[in-house]
XYZ file of C-alpha atoms in Angstrom:
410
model
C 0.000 0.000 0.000
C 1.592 3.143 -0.979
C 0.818 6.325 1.237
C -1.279 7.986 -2.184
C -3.788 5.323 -0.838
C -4.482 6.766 1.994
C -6.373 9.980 2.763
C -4.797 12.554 4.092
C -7.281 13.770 6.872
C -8.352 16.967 7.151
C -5.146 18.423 9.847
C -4.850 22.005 10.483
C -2.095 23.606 12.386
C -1.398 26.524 14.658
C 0.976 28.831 12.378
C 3.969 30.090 14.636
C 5.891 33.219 13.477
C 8.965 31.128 12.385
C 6.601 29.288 9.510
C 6.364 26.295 11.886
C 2.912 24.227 12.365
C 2.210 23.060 15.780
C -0.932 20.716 16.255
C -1.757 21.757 19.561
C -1.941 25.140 21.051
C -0.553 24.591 24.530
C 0.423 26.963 27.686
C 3.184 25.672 29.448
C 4.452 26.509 32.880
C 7.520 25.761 33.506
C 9.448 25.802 36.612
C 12.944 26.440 36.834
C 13.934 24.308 39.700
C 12.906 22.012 42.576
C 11.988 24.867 44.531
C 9.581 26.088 42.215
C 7.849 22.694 41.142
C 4.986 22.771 43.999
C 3.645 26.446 43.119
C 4.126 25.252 39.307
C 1.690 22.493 39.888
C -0.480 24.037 41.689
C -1.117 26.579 39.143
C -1.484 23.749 36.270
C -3.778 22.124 38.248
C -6.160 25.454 39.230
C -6.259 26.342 35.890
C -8.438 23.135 35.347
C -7.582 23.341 31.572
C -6.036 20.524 29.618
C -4.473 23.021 27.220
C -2.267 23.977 30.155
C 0.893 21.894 31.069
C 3.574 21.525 33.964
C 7.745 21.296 32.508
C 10.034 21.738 34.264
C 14.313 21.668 35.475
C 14.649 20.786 38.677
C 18.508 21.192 39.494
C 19.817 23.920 41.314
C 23.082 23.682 39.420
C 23.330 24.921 35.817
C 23.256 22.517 33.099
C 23.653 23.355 29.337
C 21.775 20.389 27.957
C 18.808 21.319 30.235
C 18.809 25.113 29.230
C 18.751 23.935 25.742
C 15.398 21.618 26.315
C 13.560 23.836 28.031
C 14.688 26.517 25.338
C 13.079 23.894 22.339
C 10.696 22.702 24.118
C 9.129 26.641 25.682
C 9.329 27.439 21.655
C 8.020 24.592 20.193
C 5.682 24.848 17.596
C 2.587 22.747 20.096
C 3.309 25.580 22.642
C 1.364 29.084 22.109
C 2.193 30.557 25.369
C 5.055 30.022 28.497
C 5.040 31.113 32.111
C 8.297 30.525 33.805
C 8.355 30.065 37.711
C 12.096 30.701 39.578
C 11.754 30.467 43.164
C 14.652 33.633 43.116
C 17.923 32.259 43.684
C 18.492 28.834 41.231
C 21.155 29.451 38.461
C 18.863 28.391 35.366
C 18.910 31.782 33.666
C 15.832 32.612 33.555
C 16.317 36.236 31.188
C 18.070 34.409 28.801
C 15.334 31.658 28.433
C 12.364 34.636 29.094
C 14.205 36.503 25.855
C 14.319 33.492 23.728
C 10.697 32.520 24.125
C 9.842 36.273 23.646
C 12.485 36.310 20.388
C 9.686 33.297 18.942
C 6.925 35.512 19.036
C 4.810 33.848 21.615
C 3.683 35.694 24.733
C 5.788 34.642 28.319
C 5.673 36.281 31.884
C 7.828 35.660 34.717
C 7.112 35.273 38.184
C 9.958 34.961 40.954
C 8.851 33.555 44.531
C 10.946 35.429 46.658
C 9.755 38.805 44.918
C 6.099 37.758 44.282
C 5.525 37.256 48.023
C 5.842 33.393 48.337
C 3.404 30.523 47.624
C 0.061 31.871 48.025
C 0.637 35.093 45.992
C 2.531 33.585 43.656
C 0.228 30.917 42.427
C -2.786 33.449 42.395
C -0.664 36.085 40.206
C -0.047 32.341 37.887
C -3.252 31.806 37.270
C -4.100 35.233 36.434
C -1.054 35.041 34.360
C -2.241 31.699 32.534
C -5.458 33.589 32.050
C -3.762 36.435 29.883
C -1.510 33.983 28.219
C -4.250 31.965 27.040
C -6.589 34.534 25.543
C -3.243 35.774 23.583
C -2.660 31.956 22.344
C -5.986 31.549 21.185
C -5.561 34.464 18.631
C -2.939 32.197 16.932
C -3.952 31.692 13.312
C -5.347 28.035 12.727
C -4.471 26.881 8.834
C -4.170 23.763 6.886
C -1.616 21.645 7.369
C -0.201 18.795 5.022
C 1.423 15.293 6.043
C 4.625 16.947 4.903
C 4.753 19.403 7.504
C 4.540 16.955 10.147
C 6.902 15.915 12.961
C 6.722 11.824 14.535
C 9.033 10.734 17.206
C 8.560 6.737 18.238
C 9.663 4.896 21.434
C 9.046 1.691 23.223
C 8.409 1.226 26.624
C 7.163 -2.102 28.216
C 8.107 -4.421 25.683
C 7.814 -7.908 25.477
C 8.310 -11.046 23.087
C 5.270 -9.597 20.706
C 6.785 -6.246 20.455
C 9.097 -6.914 17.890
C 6.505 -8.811 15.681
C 3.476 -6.425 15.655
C 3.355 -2.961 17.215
C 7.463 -2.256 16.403
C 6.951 -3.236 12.501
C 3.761 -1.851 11.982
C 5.050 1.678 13.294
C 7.375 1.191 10.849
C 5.096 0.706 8.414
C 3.812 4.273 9.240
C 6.630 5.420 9.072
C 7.719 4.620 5.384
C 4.606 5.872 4.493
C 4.979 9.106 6.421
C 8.609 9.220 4.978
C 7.288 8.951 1.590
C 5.319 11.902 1.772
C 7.581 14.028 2.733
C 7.583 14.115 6.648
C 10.146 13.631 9.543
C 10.502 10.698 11.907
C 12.626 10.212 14.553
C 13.627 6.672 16.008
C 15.778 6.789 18.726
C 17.301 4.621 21.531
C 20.460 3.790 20.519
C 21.299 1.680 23.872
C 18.183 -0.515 23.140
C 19.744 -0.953 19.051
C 22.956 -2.214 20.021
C 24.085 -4.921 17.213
C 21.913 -3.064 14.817
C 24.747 -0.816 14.123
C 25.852 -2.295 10.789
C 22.217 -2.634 9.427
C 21.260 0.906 10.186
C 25.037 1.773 8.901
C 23.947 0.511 5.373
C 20.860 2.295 5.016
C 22.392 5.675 5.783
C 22.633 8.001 2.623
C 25.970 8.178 2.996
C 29.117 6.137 4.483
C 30.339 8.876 6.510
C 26.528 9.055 8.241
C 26.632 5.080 8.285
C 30.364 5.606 10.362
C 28.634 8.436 12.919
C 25.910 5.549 13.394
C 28.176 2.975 13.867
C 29.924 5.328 16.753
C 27.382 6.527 18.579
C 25.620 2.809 19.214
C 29.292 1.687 20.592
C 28.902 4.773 22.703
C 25.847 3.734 23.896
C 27.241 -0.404 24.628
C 30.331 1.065 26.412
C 28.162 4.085 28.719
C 25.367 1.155 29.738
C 28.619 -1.041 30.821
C 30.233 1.026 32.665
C 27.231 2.756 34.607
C 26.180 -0.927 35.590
C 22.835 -1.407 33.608
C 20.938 -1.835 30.957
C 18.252 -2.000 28.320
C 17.298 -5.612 29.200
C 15.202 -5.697 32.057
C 13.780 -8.017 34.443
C 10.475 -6.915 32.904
C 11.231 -8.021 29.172
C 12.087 -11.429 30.489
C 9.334 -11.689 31.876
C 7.373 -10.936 29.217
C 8.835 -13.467 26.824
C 12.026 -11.823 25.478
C 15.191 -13.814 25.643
C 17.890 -11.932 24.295
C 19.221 -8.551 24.204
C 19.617 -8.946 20.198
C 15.948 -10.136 19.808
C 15.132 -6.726 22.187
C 17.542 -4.820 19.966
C 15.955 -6.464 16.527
C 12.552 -5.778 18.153
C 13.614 -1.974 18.930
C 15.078 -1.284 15.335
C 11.681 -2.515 13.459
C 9.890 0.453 14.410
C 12.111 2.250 11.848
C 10.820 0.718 8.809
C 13.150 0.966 5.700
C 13.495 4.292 5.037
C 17.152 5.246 4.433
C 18.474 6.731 7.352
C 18.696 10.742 6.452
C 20.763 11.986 9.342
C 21.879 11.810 13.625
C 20.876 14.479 15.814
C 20.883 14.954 19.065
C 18.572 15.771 21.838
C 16.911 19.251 20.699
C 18.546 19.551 17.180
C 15.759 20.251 15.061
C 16.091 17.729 11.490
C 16.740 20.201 8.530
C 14.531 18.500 5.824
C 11.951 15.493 5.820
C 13.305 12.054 6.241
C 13.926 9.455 8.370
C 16.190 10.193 11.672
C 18.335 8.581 14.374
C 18.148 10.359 17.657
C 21.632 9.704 19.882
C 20.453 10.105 23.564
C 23.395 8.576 25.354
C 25.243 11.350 26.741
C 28.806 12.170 24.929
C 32.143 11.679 27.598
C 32.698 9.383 30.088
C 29.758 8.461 32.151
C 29.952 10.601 35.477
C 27.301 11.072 39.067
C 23.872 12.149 38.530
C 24.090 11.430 34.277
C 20.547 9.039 34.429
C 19.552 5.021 33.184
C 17.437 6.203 30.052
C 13.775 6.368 30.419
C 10.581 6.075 28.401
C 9.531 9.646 29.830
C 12.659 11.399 29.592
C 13.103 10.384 26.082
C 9.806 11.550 24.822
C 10.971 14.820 26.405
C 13.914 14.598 24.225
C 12.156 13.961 20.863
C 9.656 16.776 21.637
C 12.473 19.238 21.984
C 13.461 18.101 18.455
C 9.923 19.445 16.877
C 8.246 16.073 17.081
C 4.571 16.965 17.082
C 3.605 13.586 17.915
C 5.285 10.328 20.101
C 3.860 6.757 19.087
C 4.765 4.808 21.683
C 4.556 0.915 21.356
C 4.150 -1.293 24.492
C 3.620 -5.230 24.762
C 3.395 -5.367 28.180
C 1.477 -2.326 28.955
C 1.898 1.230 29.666
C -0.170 3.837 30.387
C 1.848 7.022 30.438
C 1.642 10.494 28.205
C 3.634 13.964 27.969
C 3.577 17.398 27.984
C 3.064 19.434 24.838
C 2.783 16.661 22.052
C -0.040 13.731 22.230
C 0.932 10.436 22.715
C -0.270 7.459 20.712
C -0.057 4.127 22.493
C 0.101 0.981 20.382
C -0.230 -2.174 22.423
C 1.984 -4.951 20.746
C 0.099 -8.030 23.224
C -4.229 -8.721 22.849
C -3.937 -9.728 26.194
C -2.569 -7.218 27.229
C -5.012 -4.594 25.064
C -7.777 -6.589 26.545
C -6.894 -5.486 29.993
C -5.778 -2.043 29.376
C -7.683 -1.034 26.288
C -8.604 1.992 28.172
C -4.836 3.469 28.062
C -4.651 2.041 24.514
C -5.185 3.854 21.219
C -4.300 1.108 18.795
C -4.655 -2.543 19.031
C -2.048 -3.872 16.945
C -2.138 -7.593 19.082
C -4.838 -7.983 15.791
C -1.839 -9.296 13.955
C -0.726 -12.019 15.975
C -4.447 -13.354 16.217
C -4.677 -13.402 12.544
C -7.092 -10.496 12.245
C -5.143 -7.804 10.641
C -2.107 -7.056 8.447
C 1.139 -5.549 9.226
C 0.030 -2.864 6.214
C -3.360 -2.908 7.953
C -2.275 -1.713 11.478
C 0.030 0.784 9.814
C -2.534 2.542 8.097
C -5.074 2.653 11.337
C -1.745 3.867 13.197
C -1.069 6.730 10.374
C -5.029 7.552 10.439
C -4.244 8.083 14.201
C -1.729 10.407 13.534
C -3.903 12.718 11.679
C -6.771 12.517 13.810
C -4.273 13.682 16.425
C -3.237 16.287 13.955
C -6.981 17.561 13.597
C -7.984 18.049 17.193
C -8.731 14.552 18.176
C -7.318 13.501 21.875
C -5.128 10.881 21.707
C -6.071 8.304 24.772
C -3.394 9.369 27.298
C -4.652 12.915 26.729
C -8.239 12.204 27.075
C -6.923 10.714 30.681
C -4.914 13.757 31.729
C -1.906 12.059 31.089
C 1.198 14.562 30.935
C 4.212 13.194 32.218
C 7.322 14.594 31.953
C 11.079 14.404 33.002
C 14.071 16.593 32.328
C 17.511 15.461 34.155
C 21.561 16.617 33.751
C 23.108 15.400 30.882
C 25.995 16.338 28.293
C 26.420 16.524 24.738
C 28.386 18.252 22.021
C 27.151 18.992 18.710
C 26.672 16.898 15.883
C 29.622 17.005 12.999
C 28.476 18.049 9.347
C 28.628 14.005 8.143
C 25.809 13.368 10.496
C 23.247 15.813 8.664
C 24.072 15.490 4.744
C 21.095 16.638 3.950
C 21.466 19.909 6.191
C 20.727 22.744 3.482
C 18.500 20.591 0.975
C 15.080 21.601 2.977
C 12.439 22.505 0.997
């Protein structure tokens, strides 16, 4: 089935000042450490609005990598308006952040604890602030949007011995189809693809890109052995896996067979449409507080790279969501899908009972996409589901062979 077979839905997007479509039209308030998190959530959750979402850095200490998120993620094109909360004295700097979101063109207030007059006063000038914010969003201009324009990060969370043989491939279905139309996806995990190097090397659309690949998943095998861990878990045993290649074969199949455009890193934005590996290990040697990867913290990091969208396959079950882009789950098990079909958008268990295609799953899955891209509520959002996790990490920028196509965007 090619992706001319399939309509195209009727998606409209939020235009941003930069030319960027978001599919959402959220406020965010975002907290710029620990300190500030309770009066943050508080706000977020007297606002009683589902357009209106917690993010947040909690370290004290200043982190690059962080200020970078929170810089893509406060300017992303889901995200019509930001309030940033400092308790006063953290060392996130909060004017430089205030003046980037402001340099976008979207409307953002600050609001310091210590000079607002603590927690009470603070969270009532928030929600007046979230009020002012919101009617400003809502001016944004709503237009059309094509399948070209759009932005899909996948991850898999959960997974167990179906994974591999429904929800993973039929994502990647989607995403050849997506791919072919013009739009960007973003695979990622490279501790979970380790072995895959040499495949994913040979689709790359050039040898130097295929060499970058072949790097940054050895970067990835030596940073999980020295820090002790990981992407095996107890819980993919338990559900039927038996190998770290059959997770790692599992893993790669949600990238369909695309060739492999580019590498970026968390919060680099891909230049053109095309398929793209996201490195989230972070670069040097390993060091105290660096985190084990997680489901949530990843999203995170494909948001910040423009994704407008996460699909997010599970076999064993899982029931989170995020801030600023929808989630679509895709549930890999029917047995599992029969006892969490509530948390599930897509039942792609069809194909092991001999119900549906690989092609057929792939389509429903792309349909879901541009439902999400018209308005519809993805499950996790319909649940207030908005998760979200932002820790230290390091990285330094990507070389020129890991984005040949940097330059050729349309």
């Amino acid at each position: 089935m090619g992706s001319d077979e399939m309509g195209t839905g009727e998606m409209r997007g939020f235009l941003r000042s930069d030319g960027r479509k978001g599919i959402r039209n959220v406020v965010v308030v975002a907290y710029l450490v620990e300190c500030a998190h309770h009066v943050a959530r508080r706000i977020v959750t007297l606002s009683d609005d589902m357009d209106v979402h917690l993010i947040g850095f909690p370290g004290c200490y200043p982190n690059t990598y962080a200020f970078d998120i929170m810089t893509k993620l406060c300017t992303h094109p889901n995200v019509g308006g930001v309030l940033l909360l400092s308790l006063g004295c953290e060392s996130f700097n909060r004017e430089a952040l205030r003046q980037a979101v402001a340099a976008s063109g979207r409307p953002v207030e600050t609001l310091v604890i210590q000079q607002a007059g603590g927690t009470r006063a603070t969270i009532e000038a928030g929600r007046d602030a979230v009020t002012r914010l919101k009617a400003i969003a809502d001016q944004t201009p709503v237009v059309p949007m094509a399948r070209h324009e759009l932005v899909v990060g996948t991850i898999c969370g959960g997974s167990d011995g179906t994974s591999g043989i429904s929800a993973n491939p039929a994502v990647g279905r989607c995403f050849d189809w997506l791919v072919e139309a013009g739009a960007t996806c973003i695979f990622e995990e490279t501790g979970e693809l380790v072995g895959c190097e040499r495949i994913m090397s040979d689709r790359a659309v050039t040898p130097e890109l295929g060499a970058e690949i072949e790097a940054c998943v050895q970067k990835a095998e030596r940073y999980y052995t020295i820090m002790g861990f990981g992407s095996f878990a107890p819980g993919n045993a338990e559900g039927g896996l038996t190998t770290q290649e059959e997770k790692s074969m599992g893993a790669y199949s949600k990238s369909g067979s695309s060739p492999i455009s580019g590498l970026i890193k968390p919060g680099d934005i891909p230049p053109s449409g095309g398929l793209y590996l996201m490195d989230v290990v972070p670069d040097g040697e390993p060091r105290f507080g660096f985190p084990n990867i997680s489901d949530n913290a990843e999203i995170v990091e494909l948001i910040a790279s423009g994704s407008h969208v996460i699909l997010f396959t599970t076999g064993r079950g899982s029931v989170v969501g995020s801030a600023i882009s929808p989630v679509i789950k895709v549930c890999a098990n029917p047995e599992t899908y029969a006892r969490l079909s509530d948390d599930m958008d897509v039942n792609a268990g069809r194909i092991l009972e001999g119900k549906a295609t690989l092609d057929e799953v792939g389509a429903e899955i792309l349909t879901r996409v541009e439902a999400a891209a018209s308005g519809e509520r993805t499950v996790s959002e319909a649940l207030g589901h908005q998760e979200f996790i932002l820790t230290y990490k390091s990285f330094e920028p990507v070389g020129p062979a890991c984005l040949p196509t940097r330059g050729r965007a349309a």
